[in-house]
């Protein structure tokens, strides 16, 4: 996906969100994984290449699922905003690195036998590694290979001997409304946003509370490449909020920016030519900039007290 969150805990790294995603996507809403059963896994792996140089690769998020002190599985997430032809190669690399870590995690134990000491290597239980690719594109379905074979140019005579690997891909924007309703954490807001954008190319927020405000807004900023979410994040405290409040904050910032730019441009382009003409020109710039910041005609008219007919005329000139 590219950008990594290094200042706040990423949304998916919170145990309640991580467990929620697993329970909905893998277990159809059954509460199979409890947040208390999760612990952070090492998301960074090292390998040698280029004549022995150490390289590293990093998952977006990874956690161990534990029953008491026994690890049941390791889950990892990879966020995708665009289809990636090499996704199966990356997935195989992540899973293979975690399996190798399990092999290296065995330990030696000294036991007394017949009055003598003997050192034996103890094999720890092995557990499965599962990687989920979460695709957030809403303008088109994933159209790249889902298997390792699909990524490789394999001669027919070799194909029977090349082991395949399939990624677990979930297209978040193409979940059903019923599936979205199964989420109990903040991830429901994320999923609902992308489903609505796919269906309507617009988003109407629901009055539900956000628990991890900064984590959600930072993730939304990265997934949508819309820095207004980051601006809203920086302007809001850590207390609980709603997406309605977030959008109000974004609208407020847009209005302030639009008014400021409109006044500045109105002055630059000649308010001195006449007070009446200057005011009209200033209003047009305000309308134009607010519209470009995402405000609709009704909102602009309501907040600026400019007649709706003039607002619509200016917007029609822009289109």
PDB file of N, CA, C and O in Angstrom, residues 189-251:
ATOM      1  N   UNK A 189     -17.172   1.093   9.762  1.00  0.00           N
ATOM      2  CA  UNK A 189     -17.236   2.419   9.146  1.00  0.00           C
ATOM      3  C   UNK A 189     -16.386   2.451   7.886  1.00  0.00           C
ATOM      4  O   UNK A 189     -16.794   2.988   6.851  1.00  0.00           O
ATOM      5  N   UNK A 190     -15.200   1.845   7.952  1.00  0.00           N
ATOM      6  CA  UNK A 190     -14.317   1.787   6.785  1.00  0.00           C
ATOM      7  C   UNK A 190     -14.977   1.005   5.655  1.00  0.00           C
ATOM      8  O   UNK A 190     -15.036   1.457   4.510  1.00  0.00           O
ATOM      9  N   UNK A 191     -15.489  -0.178   5.979  1.00  0.00           N
ATOM     10  CA  UNK A 191     -16.123  -1.017   4.961  1.00  0.00           C
ATOM     11  C   UNK A 191     -17.337  -0.320   4.354  1.00  0.00           C
ATOM     12  O   UNK A 191     -17.538  -0.333   3.131  1.00  0.00           O
ATOM     13  N   UNK A 192     -18.151   0.302   5.199  1.00  0.00           N
ATOM     14  CA  UNK A 192     -19.351   0.997   4.721  1.00  0.00           C
ATOM     15  C   UNK A 192     -18.987   2.134   3.781  1.00  0.00           C
ATOM     16  O   UNK A 192     -19.669   2.365   2.773  1.00  0.00           O
ATOM     17  N   UNK A 193     -17.911   2.844   4.081  1.00  0.00           N
ATOM     18  CA  UNK A 193     -17.468   3.950   3.215  1.00  0.00           C
ATOM     19  C   UNK A 193     -17.184   3.444   1.805  1.00  0.00           C
ATOM     20  O   UNK A 193     -17.670   4.007   0.810  1.00  0.00           O
ATOM     21  N   UNK A 194     -16.397   2.373   1.697  1.00  0.00           N
ATOM     22  CA  UNK A 194     -16.000   1.902   0.372  1.00  0.00           C
ATOM     23  C   UNK A 194     -17.151   1.224  -0.370  1.00  0.00           C
ATOM     24  O   UNK A 194     -17.233   1.315  -1.598  1.00  0.00           O
ATOM     25  N   UNK A 195     -18.051   0.566   0.347  1.00  0.00           N
ATOM     26  CA  UNK A 195     -19.230  -0.012  -0.295  1.00  0.00           C
ATOM     27  C   UNK A 195     -20.104   1.097  -0.863  1.00  0.00           C
ATOM     28  O   UNK A 195     -20.583   1.011  -2.008  1.00  0.00           O
ATOM     29  N   UNK A 196     -20.327   2.155  -0.092  1.00  0.00           N
ATOM     30  CA  UNK A 196     -21.134   3.279  -0.583  1.00  0.00           C
ATOM     31  C   UNK A 196     -20.479   3.966  -1.782  1.00  0.00           C
ATOM     32  O   UNK A 196     -21.166   4.347  -2.739  1.00  0.00           O
ATOM     33  N   UNK A 197     -19.161   4.138  -1.725  1.00  0.00           N
ATOM     34  CA  UNK A 197     -18.464   4.783  -2.845  1.00  0.00           C
ATOM     35  C   UNK A 197     -18.596   3.950  -4.109  1.00  0.00           C
ATOM     36  O   UNK A 197     -18.741   4.490  -5.209  1.00  0.00           O
ATOM     37  N   UNK A 198     -18.558   2.632  -3.967  1.00  0.00           N
ATOM     38  CA  UNK A 198     -18.729   1.771  -5.151  1.00  0.00           C
ATOM     39  C   UNK A 198     -20.139   1.894  -5.709  1.00  0.00           C
ATOM     40  O   UNK A 198     -20.340   2.025  -6.919  1.00  0.00           O
ATOM     41  N   UNK A 199     -21.130   1.900  -4.832  1.00  0.00           N
ATOM     42  CA  UNK A 199     -22.521   1.914  -5.275  1.00  0.00           C
ATOM     43  C   UNK A 199     -22.964   3.285  -5.778  1.00  0.00           C
ATOM     44  O   UNK A 199     -23.649   3.387  -6.808  1.00  0.00           O
ATOM     45  N   UNK A 200     -22.586   4.335  -5.053  1.00  0.00           N
ATOM     46  CA  UNK A 200     -23.158   5.658  -5.310  1.00  0.00           C
ATOM     47  C   UNK A 200     -22.150   6.721  -5.705  1.00  0.00           C
ATOM     48  O   UNK A 200     -22.536   7.841  -6.045  1.00  0.00           O
ATOM     49  N   UNK A 201     -20.871   6.376  -5.632  1.00  0.00           N
ATOM     50  CA  UNK A 201     -19.799   7.356  -5.854  1.00  0.00           C
ATOM     51  C   UNK A 201     -19.925   8.544  -4.888  1.00  0.00           C
ATOM     52  O   UNK A 201     -19.511   9.664  -5.198  1.00  0.00           O
ATOM     53  N   UNK A 202     -20.517   8.301  -3.741  1.00  0.00           N
ATOM     54  CA  UNK A 202     -20.653   9.311  -2.691  1.00  0.00           C
ATOM     55  C   UNK A 202     -20.827   8.581  -1.370  1.00  0.00           C
ATOM     56  O   UNK A 202     -21.091   7.375  -1.342  1.00  0.00           O
ATOM     57  N   UNK A 203     -20.701   9.329  -0.280  1.00  0.00           N
ATOM     58  CA  UNK A 203     -20.760   8.705   1.046  1.00  0.00           C
ATOM     59  C   UNK A 203     -21.650   9.518   1.975  1.00  0.00           C
ATOM     60  O   UNK A 203     -21.505  10.732   2.085  1.00  0.00           O
ATOM     61  N   UNK A 204     -22.577   8.842   2.646  1.00  0.00           N
ATOM     62  CA  UNK A 204     -23.426   9.453   3.661  1.00  0.00           C
ATOM     63  C   UNK A 204     -23.108   8.761   4.979  1.00  0.00           C
ATOM     64  O   UNK A 204     -23.305   7.549   5.127  1.00  0.00           O
ATOM     65  N   UNK A 205     -22.598   9.525   5.938  1.00  0.00           N
ATOM     66  CA  UNK A 205     -22.160   8.953   7.214  1.00  0.00           C
ATOM     67  C   UNK A 205     -23.355   8.541   8.065  1.00  0.00           C
ATOM     68  O   UNK A 205     -24.424   9.149   8.008  1.00  0.00           O
ATOM     69  N   UNK A 206     -23.150   7.495   8.847  1.00  0.00           N
ATOM     70  CA  UNK A 206     -24.148   7.047   9.810  1.00  0.00           C
ATOM     71  C   UNK A 206     -23.739   7.544  11.196  1.00  0.00           C
ATOM     72  O   UNK A 206     -22.556   7.683  11.490  1.00  0.00           O
ATOM     73  N   UNK A 207     -24.697   7.806  12.060  1.00  0.00           N
ATOM     74  CA  UNK A 207     -24.389   8.378  13.392  1.00  0.00           C
ATOM     75  C   UNK A 207     -23.873   7.340  14.376  1.00  0.00           C
ATOM     76  O   UNK A 207     -24.452   7.130  15.443  1.00  0.00           O
ATOM     77  N   UNK A 208     -22.792   6.655  14.030  1.00  0.00           N
ATOM     78  CA  UNK A 208     -22.209   5.685  14.945  1.00  0.00           C
ATOM     79  C   UNK A 208     -20.868   6.195  15.464  1.00  0.00           C
ATOM     80  O   UNK A 208     -20.136   6.888  14.762  1.00  0.00           O
ATOM     81  N   UNK A 209     -20.557   5.843  16.681  1.00  0.00           N
ATOM     82  CA  UNK A 209     -19.383   6.383  17.359  1.00  0.00           C
ATOM     83  C   UNK A 209     -18.104   5.694  16.889  1.00  0.00           C
ATOM     84  O   UNK A 209     -18.068   4.474  16.733  1.00  0.00           O
ATOM     85  N   UNK A 210     -17.069   6.490  16.680  1.00  0.00           N
ATOM     86  CA  UNK A 210     -15.738   5.967  16.361  1.00  0.00           C
ATOM     87  C   UNK A 210     -14.980   5.794  17.667  1.00  0.00           C
ATOM     88  O   UNK A 210     -14.868   6.719  18.464  1.00  0.00           O
ATOM     89  N   UNK A 211     -14.448   4.614  17.891  1.00  0.00           N
ATOM     90  CA  UNK A 211     -13.692   4.342  19.112  1.00  0.00           C
ATOM     91  C   UNK A 211     -12.237   4.796  18.978  1.00  0.00           C
ATOM     92  O   UNK A 211     -11.697   5.473  19.840  1.00  0.00           O
ATOM     93  N   UNK A 212     -11.610   4.395  17.865  1.00  0.00           N
ATOM     94  CA  UNK A 212     -10.195   4.727  17.638  1.00  0.00           C
ATOM     95  C   UNK A 212     -10.127   5.830  16.576  1.00  0.00           C
ATOM     96  O   UNK A 212      -9.894   5.563  15.391  1.00  0.00           O
ATOM     97  N   UNK A 213     -10.361   7.056  16.994  1.00  0.00           N
ATOM     98  CA  UNK A 213     -10.545   8.166  16.055  1.00  0.00           C
ATOM     99  C   UNK A 213      -9.315   8.368  15.179  1.00  0.00           C
ATOM    100  O   UNK A 213      -9.408   8.378  13.948  1.00  0.00           O
ATOM    101  N   UNK A 214      -8.148   8.522  15.791  1.00  0.00           N
ATOM    102  CA  UNK A 214      -6.948   8.809  15.009  1.00  0.00           C
ATOM    103  C   UNK A 214      -6.570   7.636  14.113  1.00  0.00           C
ATOM    104  O   UNK A 214      -6.182   7.820  12.960  1.00  0.00           O
ATOM    105  N   UNK A 215      -6.678   6.421  14.645  1.00  0.00           N
ATOM    106  CA  UNK A 215      -6.348   5.246  13.837  1.00  0.00           C
ATOM    107  C   UNK A 215      -7.222   5.145  12.601  1.00  0.00           C
ATOM    108  O   UNK A 215      -6.747   4.853  11.504  1.00  0.00           O
ATOM    109  N   UNK A 216      -8.519   5.388  12.769  1.00  0.00           N
ATOM    110  CA  UNK A 216      -9.446   5.294  11.636  1.00  0.00           C
ATOM    111  C   UNK A 216      -9.171   6.380  10.602  1.00  0.00           C
ATOM    112  O   UNK A 216      -9.111   6.109   9.398  1.00  0.00           O
ATOM    113  N   UNK A 217      -8.992   7.627  11.057  1.00  0.00           N
ATOM    114  CA  UNK A 217      -8.822   8.735  10.112  1.00  0.00           C
ATOM    115  C   UNK A 217      -7.484   8.636   9.377  1.00  0.00           C
ATOM    116  O   UNK A 217      -7.402   8.965   8.186  1.00  0.00           O
ATOM    117  N   UNK A 218      -6.452   8.184  10.059  1.00  0.00           N
ATOM    118  CA  UNK A 218      -5.165   8.019   9.380  1.00  0.00           C
ATOM    119  C   UNK A 218      -5.253   6.917   8.329  1.00  0.00           C
ATOM    120  O   UNK A 218      -4.700   7.043   7.234  1.00  0.00           O
ATOM    121  N   UNK A 219      -5.938   5.817   8.656  1.00  0.00           N
ATOM    122  CA  UNK A 219      -6.114   4.750   7.667  1.00  0.00           C
ATOM    123  C   UNK A 219      -6.926   5.249   6.481  1.00  0.00           C
ATOM    124  O   UNK A 219      -6.592   4.980   5.327  1.00  0.00           O
ATOM    125  N   UNK A 220      -7.997   6.004   6.741  1.00  0.00           N
ATOM    126  CA  UNK A 220      -8.819   6.532   5.653  1.00  0.00           C
ATOM    127  C   UNK A 220      -8.017   7.469   4.765  1.00  0.00           C
ATOM    128  O   UNK A 220      -8.177   7.470   3.537  1.00  0.00           O
ATOM    129  N   UNK A 221      -7.147   8.272   5.367  1.00  0.00           N
ATOM    130  CA  UNK A 221      -6.319   9.191   4.578  1.00  0.00           C
ATOM    131  C   UNK A 221      -5.412   8.427   3.625  1.00  0.00           C
ATOM    132  O   UNK A 221      -5.243   8.805   2.461  1.00  0.00           O
ATOM    133  N   UNK A 222      -4.836   7.313   4.106  1.00  0.00           N
ATOM    134  CA  UNK A 222      -3.936   6.515   3.270  1.00  0.00           C
ATOM    135  C   UNK A 222      -4.712   5.756   2.193  1.00  0.00           C
ATOM    136  O   UNK A 222      -4.323   5.738   1.026  1.00  0.00           O
ATOM    137  N   UNK A 223      -5.833   5.159   2.574  1.00  0.00           N
ATOM    138  CA  UNK A 223      -6.593   4.343   1.623  1.00  0.00           C
ATOM    139  C   UNK A 223      -7.255   5.179   0.533  1.00  0.00           C
ATOM    140  O   UNK A 223      -7.404   4.721  -0.597  1.00  0.00           O
ATOM    141  N   UNK A 224      -7.666   6.406   0.870  1.00  0.00           N
ATOM    142  CA  UNK A 224      -8.369   7.252  -0.097  1.00  0.00           C
ATOM    143  C   UNK A 224      -7.459   8.276  -0.755  1.00  0.00           C
ATOM    144  O   UNK A 224      -7.857   8.929  -1.717  1.00  0.00           O
ATOM    145  N   UNK A 225      -6.255   8.432  -0.208  1.00  0.00           N
ATOM    146  CA  UNK A 225      -5.324   9.476  -0.669  1.00  0.00           C
ATOM    147  C   UNK A 225      -5.964  10.858  -0.555  1.00  0.00           C
ATOM    148  O   UNK A 225      -5.712  11.751  -1.360  1.00  0.00           O
ATOM    149  N   UNK A 226      -6.809  11.022   0.458  1.00  0.00           N
ATOM    150  CA  UNK A 226      -7.502  12.290   0.706  1.00  0.00           C
ATOM    151  C   UNK A 226      -6.979  12.854   2.027  1.00  0.00           C
ATOM    152  O   UNK A 226      -7.329  12.363   3.108  1.00  0.00           O
ATOM    153  N   UNK A 227      -6.130  13.869   1.936  1.00  0.00           N
ATOM    154  CA  UNK A 227      -5.494  14.407   3.125  1.00  0.00           C
ATOM    155  C   UNK A 227      -6.457  15.188   4.021  1.00  0.00           C
ATOM    156  O   UNK A 227      -6.087  15.600   5.127  1.00  0.00           O
ATOM    157  N   UNK A 228      -7.685  15.408   3.566  1.00  0.00           N
ATOM    158  CA  UNK A 228      -8.656  16.076   4.428  1.00  0.00           C
ATOM    159  C   UNK A 228      -8.955  15.240   5.670  1.00  0.00           C
ATOM    160  O   UNK A 228      -9.273  15.782   6.734  1.00  0.00           O
ATOM    161  N   UNK A 229      -8.838  13.909   5.542  1.00  0.00           N
ATOM    162  CA  UNK A 229      -9.021  13.059   6.717  1.00  0.00           C
ATOM    163  C   UNK A 229      -7.909  13.310   7.736  1.00  0.00           C
ATOM    164  O   UNK A 229      -8.147  13.304   8.944  1.00  0.00           O
ATOM    165  N   UNK A 230      -6.675  13.529   7.253  1.00  0.00           N
ATOM    166  CA  UNK A 230      -5.572  13.824   8.161  1.00  0.00           C
ATOM    167  C   UNK A 230      -5.756  15.193   8.796  1.00  0.00           C
ATOM    168  O   UNK A 230      -5.463  15.388   9.984  1.00  0.00           O
ATOM    169  N   UNK A 231      -6.245  16.166   8.030  1.00  0.00           N
ATOM    170  CA  UNK A 231      -6.497  17.496   8.584  1.00  0.00           C
ATOM    171  C   UNK A 231      -7.550  17.415   9.679  1.00  0.00           C
ATOM    172  O   UNK A 231      -7.424  18.057  10.726  1.00  0.00           O
ATOM    173  N   UNK A 232      -8.584  16.626   9.430  1.00  0.00           N
ATOM    174  CA  UNK A 232      -9.622  16.447  10.452  1.00  0.00           C
ATOM    175  C   UNK A 232      -9.052  15.726  11.662  1.00  0.00           C
ATOM    176  O   UNK A 232      -9.366  16.051  12.811  1.00  0.00           O
ATOM    177  N   UNK A 233      -8.184  14.751  11.421  1.00  0.00           N
ATOM    178  CA  UNK A 233      -7.543  13.997  12.495  1.00  0.00           C
ATOM    179  C   UNK A 233      -6.731  14.922  13.390  1.00  0.00           C
ATOM    180  O   UNK A 233      -6.808  14.862  14.616  1.00  0.00           O
ATOM    181  N   UNK A 234      -5.965  15.800  12.769  1.00  0.00           N
ATOM    182  CA  UNK A 234      -5.118  16.727  13.528  1.00  0.00           C
ATOM    183  C   UNK A 234      -5.940  17.750  14.310  1.00  0.00           C
ATOM    184  O   UNK A 234      -5.499  18.260  15.334  1.00  0.00           O
ATOM    185  N   UNK A 235      -7.149  18.040  13.807  1.00  0.00           N
ATOM    186  CA  UNK A 235      -7.988  19.058  14.451  1.00  0.00           C
ATOM    187  C   UNK A 235      -8.833  18.485  15.576  1.00  0.00           C
ATOM    188  O   UNK A 235      -9.364  19.231  16.401  1.00  0.00           O
ATOM    189  N   UNK A 236      -8.957  17.153  15.619  1.00  0.00           N
ATOM    190  CA  UNK A 236      -9.829  16.531  16.605  1.00  0.00           C
ATOM    191  C   UNK A 236      -9.009  15.935  17.738  1.00  0.00           C
ATOM    192  O   UNK A 236      -7.865  15.556  17.571  1.00  0.00           O
ATOM    193  N   UNK A 237      -9.606  15.853  18.902  1.00  0.00           N
ATOM    194  CA  UNK A 237      -8.954  15.219  20.033  1.00  0.00           C
ATOM    195  C   UNK A 237      -9.073  13.709  19.939  1.00  0.00           C
ATOM    196  O   UNK A 237      -9.543  13.162  18.934  1.00  0.00           O
ATOM    197  N   UNK A 238      -8.659  13.023  20.981  1.00  0.00           N
ATOM    198  CA  UNK A 238      -8.699  11.561  20.997  1.00  0.00           C
ATOM    199  C   UNK A 238     -10.019  11.012  21.526  1.00  0.00           C
ATOM    200  O   UNK A 238     -10.226   9.806  21.565  1.00  0.00           O
ATOM    201  N   UNK A 239     -10.922  11.901  21.953  1.00  0.00           N
ATOM    202  CA  UNK A 239     -12.189  11.425  22.477  1.00  0.00           C
ATOM    203  C   UNK A 239     -13.048  10.846  21.356  1.00  0.00           C
ATOM    204  O   UNK A 239     -12.817  11.110  20.184  1.00  0.00           O
ATOM    205  N   UNK A 240     -14.041  10.045  21.747  1.00  0.00           N
ATOM    206  CA  UNK A 240     -14.909   9.403  20.771  1.00  0.00           C
ATOM    207  C   UNK A 240     -15.597  10.442  19.899  1.00  0.00           C
ATOM    208  O   UNK A 240     -15.923  11.540  20.343  1.00  0.00           O
ATOM    209  N   UNK A 241     -15.800  10.104  18.654  1.00  0.00           N
ATOM    210  CA  UNK A 241     -16.459  10.999  17.701  1.00  0.00           C
ATOM    211  C   UNK A 241     -17.278  10.142  16.755  1.00  0.00           C
ATOM    212  O   UNK A 241     -17.378   8.930  16.910  1.00  0.00           O
ATOM    213  N   UNK A 242     -17.887  10.772  15.765  1.00  0.00           N
ATOM    214  CA  UNK A 242     -18.635  10.055  14.734  1.00  0.00           C
ATOM    215  C   UNK A 242     -18.181  10.551  13.379  1.00  0.00           C
ATOM    216  O   UNK A 242     -17.563  11.617  13.265  1.00  0.00           O
ATOM    217  N   UNK A 243     -18.494   9.779  12.330  1.00  0.00           N
ATOM    218  CA  UNK A 243     -18.127  10.216  10.984  1.00  0.00           C
ATOM    219  C   UNK A 243     -18.922  11.457  10.589  1.00  0.00           C
ATOM    220  O   UNK A 243     -18.456  12.256   9.785  1.00  0.00           O
ATOM    221  N   UNK A 244     -20.107  11.621  11.168  1.00  0.00           N
ATOM    222  CA  UNK A 244     -20.866  12.853  10.911  1.00  0.00           C
ATOM    223  C   UNK A 244     -20.057  14.048  11.406  1.00  0.00           C
ATOM    224  O   UNK A 244     -19.941  15.070  10.716  1.00  0.00           O
ATOM    225  N   UNK A 245     -19.473  13.907  12.614  1.00  0.00           N
ATOM    226  CA  UNK A 245     -18.644  14.973  13.154  1.00  0.00           C
ATOM    227  C   UNK A 245     -17.383  15.191  12.337  1.00  0.00           C
ATOM    228  O   UNK A 245     -16.946  16.327  12.136  1.00  0.00           O
ATOM    229  N   UNK A 246     -16.805  14.098  11.853  1.00  0.00           N
ATOM    230  CA  UNK A 246     -15.596  14.200  11.020  1.00  0.00           C
ATOM    231  C   UNK A 246     -15.910  14.967   9.742  1.00  0.00           C
ATOM    232  O   UNK A 246     -15.165  15.864   9.338  1.00  0.00           O
ATOM    233  N   UNK A 247     -17.019  14.615   9.086  1.00  0.00           N
ATOM    234  CA  UNK A 247     -17.378  15.283   7.834  1.00  0.00           C
ATOM    235  C   UNK A 247     -17.724  16.747   8.082  1.00  0.00           C
ATOM    236  O   UNK A 247     -17.448  17.604   7.236  1.00  0.00           O
ATOM    237  N   UNK A 248     -18.328  17.040   9.238  1.00  0.00           N
ATOM    238  CA  UNK A 248     -18.580  18.441   9.580  1.00  0.00           C
ATOM    239  C   UNK A 248     -17.265  19.200   9.709  1.00  0.00           C
ATOM    240  O   UNK A 248     -17.155  20.352   9.279  1.00  0.00           O
ATOM    241  N   UNK A 249     -16.265  18.544  10.312  1.00  0.00           N
ATOM    242  CA  UNK A 249     -14.962  19.171  10.476  1.00  0.00           C
ATOM    243  C   UNK A 249     -14.310  19.416   9.123  1.00  0.00           C
ATOM    244  O   UNK A 249     -13.730  20.474   8.864  1.00  0.00           O
ATOM    245  N   UNK A 250     -14.414  18.419   8.225  1.00  0.00           N
ATOM    246  CA  UNK A 250     -13.866  18.563   6.878  1.00  0.00           C
ATOM    247  C   UNK A 250     -14.572  19.694   6.137  1.00  0.00           C
ATOM    248  O   UNK A 250     -13.945  20.516   5.462  1.00  0.00           O
ATOM    249  N   UNK A 251     -15.916  19.753   6.284  1.00  0.00           N
ATOM    250  CA  UNK A 251     -16.695  20.810   5.624  1.00  0.00           C
ATOM    251  C   UNK A 251     -16.315  22.183   6.172  1.00  0.00           C
ATOM    252  O   UNK A 251     -16.148  23.146   5.415  1.00  0.00           O
TER     253      UNK A 251
END
